[in-house]
Coordinates of C-alpha atoms in Angstrom, one line a residue:
M1 CA 67.6 36.2 -85.4
T2 CA 68.1 33.8 -82.6
V3 CA 65.3 31.3 -82.1
T4 CA 63.8 32.3 -85.4
A5 CA 66.9 31.5 -87.3
P6 CA 65.8 27.9 -88.1
Q7 CA 62.8 27.4 -90.4
G8 CA 59.4 27.0 -88.8
F9 CA 59.5 29.4 -85.9
E10 CA 58.0 32.8 -85.2
A11 CA 58.6 35.0 -82.0
A12 CA 57.9 38.3 -80.5
G13 CA 58.8 40.4 -77.6
V14 CA 56.5 43.1 -76.1
A15 CA 56.4 45.6 -73.2
V16 CA 53.3 45.4 -70.9
G17 CA 54.7 47.2 -67.8
L18 CA 56.0 44.3 -65.8
K19 CA 59.3 46.0 -65.7
S20 CA 59.5 49.5 -64.5
T21 CA 61.9 50.4 -67.3
G22 CA 59.3 50.1 -69.9
K23 CA 61.4 47.4 -71.8
P24 CA 60.0 44.4 -73.3
D25 CA 58.9 41.8 -70.6
V26 CA 56.8 39.1 -72.4
A27 CA 58.0 36.9 -75.0
V28 CA 56.4 34.3 -77.2
V29 CA 57.9 31.6 -79.2
V30 CA 55.7 29.6 -81.7
N31 CA 56.6 26.3 -83.6
R32 CA 54.8 26.3 -86.9
G33 CA 55.9 22.8 -87.7
P34 CA 55.5 20.6 -89.6
L35 CA 56.7 18.7 -86.4
K36 CA 55.7 20.0 -83.0
V37 CA 58.3 18.1 -81.0
G38 CA 59.5 19.5 -77.6
A39 CA 61.9 18.6 -74.7
A40 CA 62.8 20.4 -71.5
V41 CA 65.0 20.2 -68.4
F42 CA 64.1 22.0 -65.2
T43 CA 65.6 23.1 -62.1
S44 CA 66.4 20.3 -59.5
N45 CA 65.4 22.6 -56.6
R46 CA 62.6 21.1 -54.7
A47 CA 61.1 24.7 -54.4
K48 CA 59.8 25.2 -57.8
A49 CA 57.9 28.1 -59.4
N50 CA 54.3 27.7 -60.8
P51 CA 55.4 27.8 -64.4
I52 CA 57.9 25.0 -63.7
L53 CA 55.1 22.9 -62.3
W54 CA 53.0 23.5 -65.2
S55 CA 55.7 23.0 -67.8
Q56 CA 56.8 19.7 -66.2
Q57 CA 53.2 18.4 -66.8
A58 CA 52.8 19.8 -70.2
I59 CA 56.1 18.4 -71.6
Q60 CA 55.2 14.8 -70.8
D61 CA 53.8 14.0 -74.2
G62 CA 56.8 15.4 -76.1
V63 CA 54.6 18.0 -77.9
V64 CA 55.2 21.7 -77.7
E65 CA 53.3 24.3 -79.9
A66 CA 54.5 27.5 -78.2
I67 CA 56.3 28.8 -75.2
V68 CA 55.3 32.1 -73.3
L69 CA 57.9 33.7 -71.1
N70 CA 57.8 36.8 -68.9
S71 CA 60.3 38.7 -66.9
G72 CA 59.4 41.1 -64.2
G73 CA 58.0 38.5 -61.9
A74 CA 59.0 34.8 -61.1
N75 CA 55.3 33.7 -60.1
C76 CA 57.0 31.6 -57.4
F77 CA 55.5 31.0 -53.9
T78 CA 52.3 32.8 -54.9
G79 CA 50.0 30.0 -54.1
S80 CA 47.0 28.6 -56.0
F81 CA 46.5 32.1 -57.5
G82 CA 50.0 31.9 -59.2
F83 CA 49.4 28.5 -60.6
Q84 CA 46.0 29.7 -62.0
T85 CA 47.8 32.6 -63.5
T86 CA 50.2 30.2 -65.3
H87 CA 47.3 28.0 -66.4
Q88 CA 45.4 31.0 -67.8
T89 CA 48.5 32.1 -69.6
A90 CA 48.7 28.7 -71.5
E91 CA 44.9 28.8 -72.2
K92 CA 45.2 32.3 -73.5
A93 CA 48.0 31.4 -75.9
A94 CA 46.2 28.1 -76.9
E95 CA 43.0 30.0 -77.6
L96 CA 44.7 32.6 -79.8
L97 CA 46.9 30.0 -81.6
G98 CA 44.3 27.3 -82.0
V99 CA 46.1 24.7 -80.0
S100 CA 45.8 22.8 -76.8
A101 CA 46.8 24.5 -73.6
G102 CA 48.5 21.3 -72.6
D103 CA 51.1 22.0 -75.5
V104 CA 52.1 25.4 -74.3
L105 CA 55.1 25.8 -72.0
V106 CA 55.2 28.8 -69.7
C107 CA 58.4 30.3 -68.0
S108 CA 58.7 33.3 -65.6
T109 CA 61.7 35.1 -64.1
G110 CA 62.0 37.9 -61.5
L111 CA 61.3 38.5 -57.8
I112 CA 60.0 35.6 -55.8
G113 CA 56.8 36.0 -53.6
T114 CA 55.1 38.7 -55.5
G115 CA 52.0 38.5 -57.8
D116 CA 48.6 39.9 -57.9
E117 CA 45.7 40.6 -60.3
T118 CA 47.7 43.3 -62.0
F119 CA 50.5 40.9 -62.6
R120 CA 48.2 38.4 -64.1
A121 CA 46.4 40.9 -66.2
K122 CA 49.7 42.2 -67.7
V123 CA 50.9 38.6 -68.4
L124 CA 47.8 37.8 -70.3
D125 CA 47.8 41.0 -72.2
G126 CA 51.5 40.3 -73.1
T127 CA 50.6 36.9 -74.3
A128 CA 48.0 38.4 -76.5
Q129 CA 50.0 41.2 -77.8
G130 CA 53.0 38.9 -78.4
I131 CA 51.0 36.5 -80.5
A132 CA 49.6 39.4 -82.5
A133 CA 53.1 40.5 -83.1
L134 CA 54.6 37.2 -84.1
S135 CA 57.1 37.3 -87.0
A136 CA 60.1 35.4 -88.4
D137 CA 62.2 38.5 -87.4
G138 CA 60.9 38.5 -83.7
G139 CA 63.7 36.6 -82.0
V140 CA 65.7 39.7 -81.3
D141 CA 62.8 41.2 -79.4
A142 CA 62.0 37.9 -77.7
A143 CA 65.6 37.7 -76.4
R144 CA 65.4 41.2 -75.0
A145 CA 62.0 40.6 -73.3
I146 CA 63.3 37.8 -71.1
M147 CA 66.2 39.9 -69.6
T148 CA 66.1 40.8 -65.9
T149 CA 69.4 42.0 -64.4
D150 CA 71.1 41.0 -67.6
S151 CA 73.2 43.8 -69.2
V152 CA 72.8 42.3 -72.7
S153 CA 70.6 39.7 -74.5
K154 CA 72.2 36.3 -75.2
T155 CA 71.8 34.5 -78.3
S156 CA 73.5 31.8 -80.4
T157 CA 73.1 30.0 -83.8
F158 CA 74.6 27.0 -85.6
Q159 CA 74.3 26.2 -89.3
G160 CA 74.3 22.5 -90.1
D161 CA 74.2 20.8 -93.4
G162 CA 70.7 21.7 -94.5
W163 CA 69.5 22.2 -90.8
S164 CA 70.1 24.8 -88.1
I165 CA 69.9 25.6 -84.4
G166 CA 69.0 28.9 -82.7
G167 CA 68.9 29.9 -79.1
M168 CA 68.4 32.6 -76.6
A169 CA 68.9 32.7 -72.9
K170 CA 68.7 35.0 -69.9
G171 CA 70.7 34.8 -66.7
A172 CA 73.1 37.0 -64.7
G173 CA 73.4 35.5 -61.3
M174 CA 72.2 32.7 -59.0
L175 CA 74.0 30.5 -61.5
A176 CA 74.4 26.9 -60.2
P177 CA 73.7 23.4 -61.2
G178 CA 70.4 22.1 -61.6
L179 CA 70.6 24.8 -64.2
A180 CA 70.9 28.5 -63.1
T181 CA 68.6 31.4 -62.7
M182 CA 68.2 30.9 -66.4
L183 CA 65.5 30.7 -69.0
V184 CA 66.7 29.1 -72.3
V185 CA 64.9 28.4 -75.4
V186 CA 66.6 26.4 -78.2
T187 CA 65.0 25.8 -81.6
T188 CA 65.9 23.6 -84.5
D189 CA 64.4 22.8 -88.0
A190 CA 66.1 19.3 -88.0
V191 CA 63.9 16.2 -88.0
L192 CA 64.0 14.7 -84.5
T193 CA 61.7 12.3 -82.6
A194 CA 60.6 13.4 -79.1
E195 CA 62.9 10.8 -77.6
Q196 CA 65.9 12.0 -79.6
A197 CA 65.2 15.7 -78.6
D198 CA 65.1 14.7 -74.9
A199 CA 68.2 12.7 -75.0
H200 CA 70.2 15.4 -77.0
L201 CA 69.1 18.2 -74.7
R202 CA 70.1 16.4 -71.6
A203 CA 73.4 15.5 -73.0
A204 CA 74.0 19.2 -74.0
T205 CA 73.0 20.6 -70.7
R206 CA 75.0 18.2 -68.8
V207 CA 78.2 19.6 -70.3
S208 CA 77.1 23.3 -70.5
F209 CA 74.6 24.9 -68.2
D210 CA 75.0 22.0 -65.5
R211 CA 78.6 23.2 -65.3
L212 CA 78.0 26.7 -64.9
D213 CA 78.5 27.6 -61.2
S214 CA 78.7 31.3 -60.9
D215 CA 77.7 31.7 -57.2
G216 CA 76.6 28.4 -55.9
C217 CA 72.9 29.5 -55.5
M218 CA 70.1 27.5 -57.2
S219 CA 67.0 29.2 -58.7
T220 CA 63.4 28.1 -58.5
N221 CA 62.6 29.0 -62.2
D222 CA 65.2 27.4 -64.3
Q223 CA 64.1 25.8 -67.6
V224 CA 65.9 24.9 -70.7
S225 CA 63.5 24.0 -73.7
L226 CA 64.2 22.6 -77.1
L227 CA 61.6 23.0 -79.8
V228 CA 61.8 21.0 -83.0
S229 CA 59.9 22.0 -86.2
G230 CA 61.3 19.5 -88.7
A231 CA 60.8 22.3 -91.4
S232 CA 64.2 21.7 -93.0
G233 CA 63.1 18.1 -93.8
V234 CA 66.6 16.9 -93.0
T235 CA 67.4 14.2 -90.5
P236 CA 70.9 14.8 -89.2
D237 CA 73.6 12.4 -88.1
E238 CA 72.8 12.1 -84.5
D239 CA 76.4 12.6 -83.2
A240 CA 76.7 15.6 -85.4
F241 CA 73.5 17.2 -84.1
R242 CA 74.3 16.4 -80.4
A243 CA 77.7 18.0 -80.8
A244 CA 76.1 21.1 -82.5
L245 CA 73.5 21.4 -79.7
A246 CA 76.2 21.1 -77.1
E247 CA 78.1 23.8 -78.9
V248 CA 75.2 26.2 -78.8
C249 CA 74.3 25.4 -75.1
G250 CA 78.0 25.9 -74.3
D251 CA 78.2 29.3 -76.0
L252 CA 75.0 30.5 -74.3
A253 CA 76.5 29.2 -71.0
R254 CA 79.7 31.3 -71.5
R255 CA 77.6 34.3 -72.3
L256 CA 75.7 33.8 -69.0
Q257 CA 79.0 33.5 -67.2
A258 CA 80.3 36.8 -68.8
D259 CA 77.2 38.6 -67.6
A260 CA 77.2 37.4 -64.0
E261 CA 76.0 40.1 -61.6
G262 CA 78.9 42.3 -60.4
A263 CA 81.6 39.8 -61.6
S264 CA 85.1 41.1 -62.6
H265 CA 86.6 37.8 -63.6
D266 CA 85.3 34.8 -65.6
I267 CA 87.1 31.6 -64.2
A268 CA 87.3 28.3 -66.2
I269 CA 88.4 25.7 -63.7
H270 CA 89.8 22.6 -65.7
V271 CA 90.3 19.5 -63.8
V272 CA 92.5 17.0 -65.6
H273 CA 93.7 13.4 -65.0
A274 CA 90.9 12.6 -62.6
A275 CA 89.8 9.1 -61.9
S276 CA 86.3 9.7 -63.3
E277 CA 84.4 12.5 -64.9
E278 CA 82.2 12.6 -61.7
D279 CA 85.4 13.2 -59.7
A280 CA 86.5 15.9 -62.0
V281 CA 83.2 17.7 -61.7
E282 CA 83.2 17.4 -58.0
V283 CA 86.6 18.8 -57.6
G284 CA 86.0 21.6 -60.0
R285 CA 82.6 22.6 -58.2
S286 CA 84.3 22.6 -54.8
V287 CA 86.7 25.4 -56.0
A288 CA 83.9 27.2 -57.7
R289 CA 81.9 27.4 -54.6
N290 CA 84.8 28.3 -52.4
N291 CA 84.3 32.0 -51.4
L292 CA 87.9 32.4 -50.3
F293 CA 89.2 31.4 -53.7
K294 CA 86.8 33.6 -55.5
A295 CA 87.6 36.5 -53.3
A296 CA 91.3 36.0 -53.9
I297 CA 90.8 36.1 -57.8
F298 CA 88.8 39.2 -57.1
G299 CA 91.9 40.8 -55.5
N300 CA 94.2 39.4 -58.2
D301 CA 95.8 37.2 -55.6
P302 CA 97.0 33.7 -57.0
N303 CA 96.4 32.2 -53.7
W304 CA 96.8 28.4 -54.8
G305 CA 96.5 27.2 -51.3
R306 CA 92.9 28.0 -51.2
V307 CA 92.5 25.7 -54.2
L308 CA 94.1 22.7 -52.4
A309 CA 92.0 23.4 -49.2
A310 CA 88.8 23.4 -51.4
I311 CA 89.6 20.3 -53.3
G312 CA 90.5 18.5 -50.0
T313 CA 86.8 18.6 -48.8
T314 CA 85.7 16.3 -51.7
E315 CA 85.4 12.5 -51.8
A316 CA 87.2 12.4 -55.2
E317 CA 90.2 10.0 -55.7
F318 CA 93.5 11.9 -55.4
D319 CA 96.5 12.5 -53.3
P320 CA 96.6 16.2 -52.3
Y321 CA 100.4 15.9 -52.0
R322 CA 100.8 15.1 -55.8
V323 CA 98.3 17.6 -57.2
D324 CA 99.6 20.4 -59.5
V325 CA 97.9 23.8 -59.8
E326 CA 98.3 26.2 -62.8
M327 CA 96.9 29.6 -63.0
N328 CA 96.9 31.6 -66.3
G329 CA 99.7 29.4 -67.7
V330 CA 101.9 29.6 -64.6
R331 CA 102.3 26.3 -62.6
V332 CA 102.3 27.7 -59.0
C333 CA 101.9 24.3 -57.3
S334 CA 103.7 21.0 -58.1
D335 CA 103.1 17.8 -56.1
G336 CA 101.4 19.7 -53.4
G337 CA 104.1 22.2 -52.9
P338 CA 105.2 25.7 -54.2
D339 CA 106.5 25.9 -57.8
R340 CA 106.7 29.2 -59.7
P341 CA 106.7 32.4 -57.9
R342 CA 103.1 33.9 -57.4
D343 CA 104.2 37.2 -58.9
E344 CA 104.6 35.6 -62.3
V345 CA 100.9 35.0 -62.5
D346 CA 98.9 38.0 -64.2
L347 CA 95.3 37.9 -62.9
T348 CA 94.3 41.4 -64.3
P349 CA 92.6 40.0 -67.4
R350 CA 88.9 39.1 -67.0
A351 CA 89.6 35.6 -68.3
V352 CA 91.2 33.3 -65.6
S353 CA 92.3 29.7 -66.3
L354 CA 92.8 27.4 -63.5
V355 CA 94.1 23.9 -64.2
I356 CA 94.0 21.4 -61.4
D357 CA 96.0 18.1 -62.3
L358 CA 95.0 15.2 -60.1
K359 CA 97.4 12.6 -61.6
V360 CA 95.2 9.7 -61.2
G361 CA 93.4 8.9 -64.4
D362 CA 92.2 10.2 -67.8
A363 CA 89.0 11.9 -67.1
E364 CA 88.5 15.7 -67.2
A365 CA 85.9 18.4 -66.8
T366 CA 85.5 22.1 -66.8
I367 CA 83.4 24.1 -64.4
L368 CA 82.7 27.9 -65.2
T369 CA 82.4 30.4 -62.3
N370 CA 83.1 34.1 -61.3
D371 CA 84.9 36.0 -58.7
L372 CA 83.2 37.3 -55.6
T373 CA 83.1 41.1 -55.7
H374 CA 81.8 44.1 -53.7
D375 CA 79.5 44.9 -56.7
Y376 CA 77.9 41.4 -56.5
V377 CA 77.1 41.8 -52.8
H378 CA 75.7 45.3 -53.5
E379 CA 73.6 44.2 -56.5
N380 CA 72.0 41.2 -54.6
S381 CA 71.5 43.2 -51.5
A382 CA 69.3 45.6 -53.2
Y383 CA 67.7 43.2 -55.7
A384 CA 64.2 43.8 -54.4
S385 CA 64.3 47.5 -54.1

């Protein structure tokens, strides 16, 4: 049931022809309350799509009644016409729901730089159809409606002590921090203030979506939203809720990683014994963005020299001649030199674990990435066709 698993939420996903496949392409999620609390985090890309510009304004008061999402068009770099389309989408939803347009978030995903009267008409029609189809069972259709190049819909739920969390996500490429080419909606029936929702969401995304770095490319449309209904009447322990939210976001992030465009390996880069968490993240990200390393993993080649070369470009505190590197349980590098033979490493499974031991402190972090494949290049070379 995804986003409709918690009490107080209804959703729908409808098809209005934004996708040539005829599959659902507009989703609506509505918070029936009693609380109408919302929080959101957005791409840090300076180039932002019109829905991002709108939602950044709308979220300022911490009140969210509904969110409308479309796939099949990013509505980015479409000028004033595109922003008016987003504004009209929120107004249409507000009119039909009897709420303020300023309390409706809008999200879009798809090809950048396209949008015309036909696109606008379909989005507005989809908004109306979606609201007419709202139900407590509509979460599955909503999760399907936000898919673009995704091969599967991505959902996650958590059952707490009298309260729950539900989530849906889309994304299959251009995954980099500052979120990814992702749209994520998370709902909860726990009782939270707007300030708590914002703090918990930022803490959760920091250790989940912000550490997903599939191909080092940052999108213009990324948005992760948290809607709070308070319908359970339960105020959870703050630490317990934050941990649960991080678990749901982490699960969704791993599902995004597993569906990355054209990938044949899912790589978890564990950096341990760093001087600080920031150093651990910097080191992990340097490897995640190194095309030579990613190409080696695609070829099932445990080329640990490329790992050391990548981390040597960072400002993190460590001695490269003391670093250990382990691949899928085999320590191939010890103190910056060869250890076990490379042929002991089996990289044929999809899951790859890389452990980098910096030996300078107690901090650690994990970055998720994928390999660089022929299929990735082909799919992204033909994305607009």
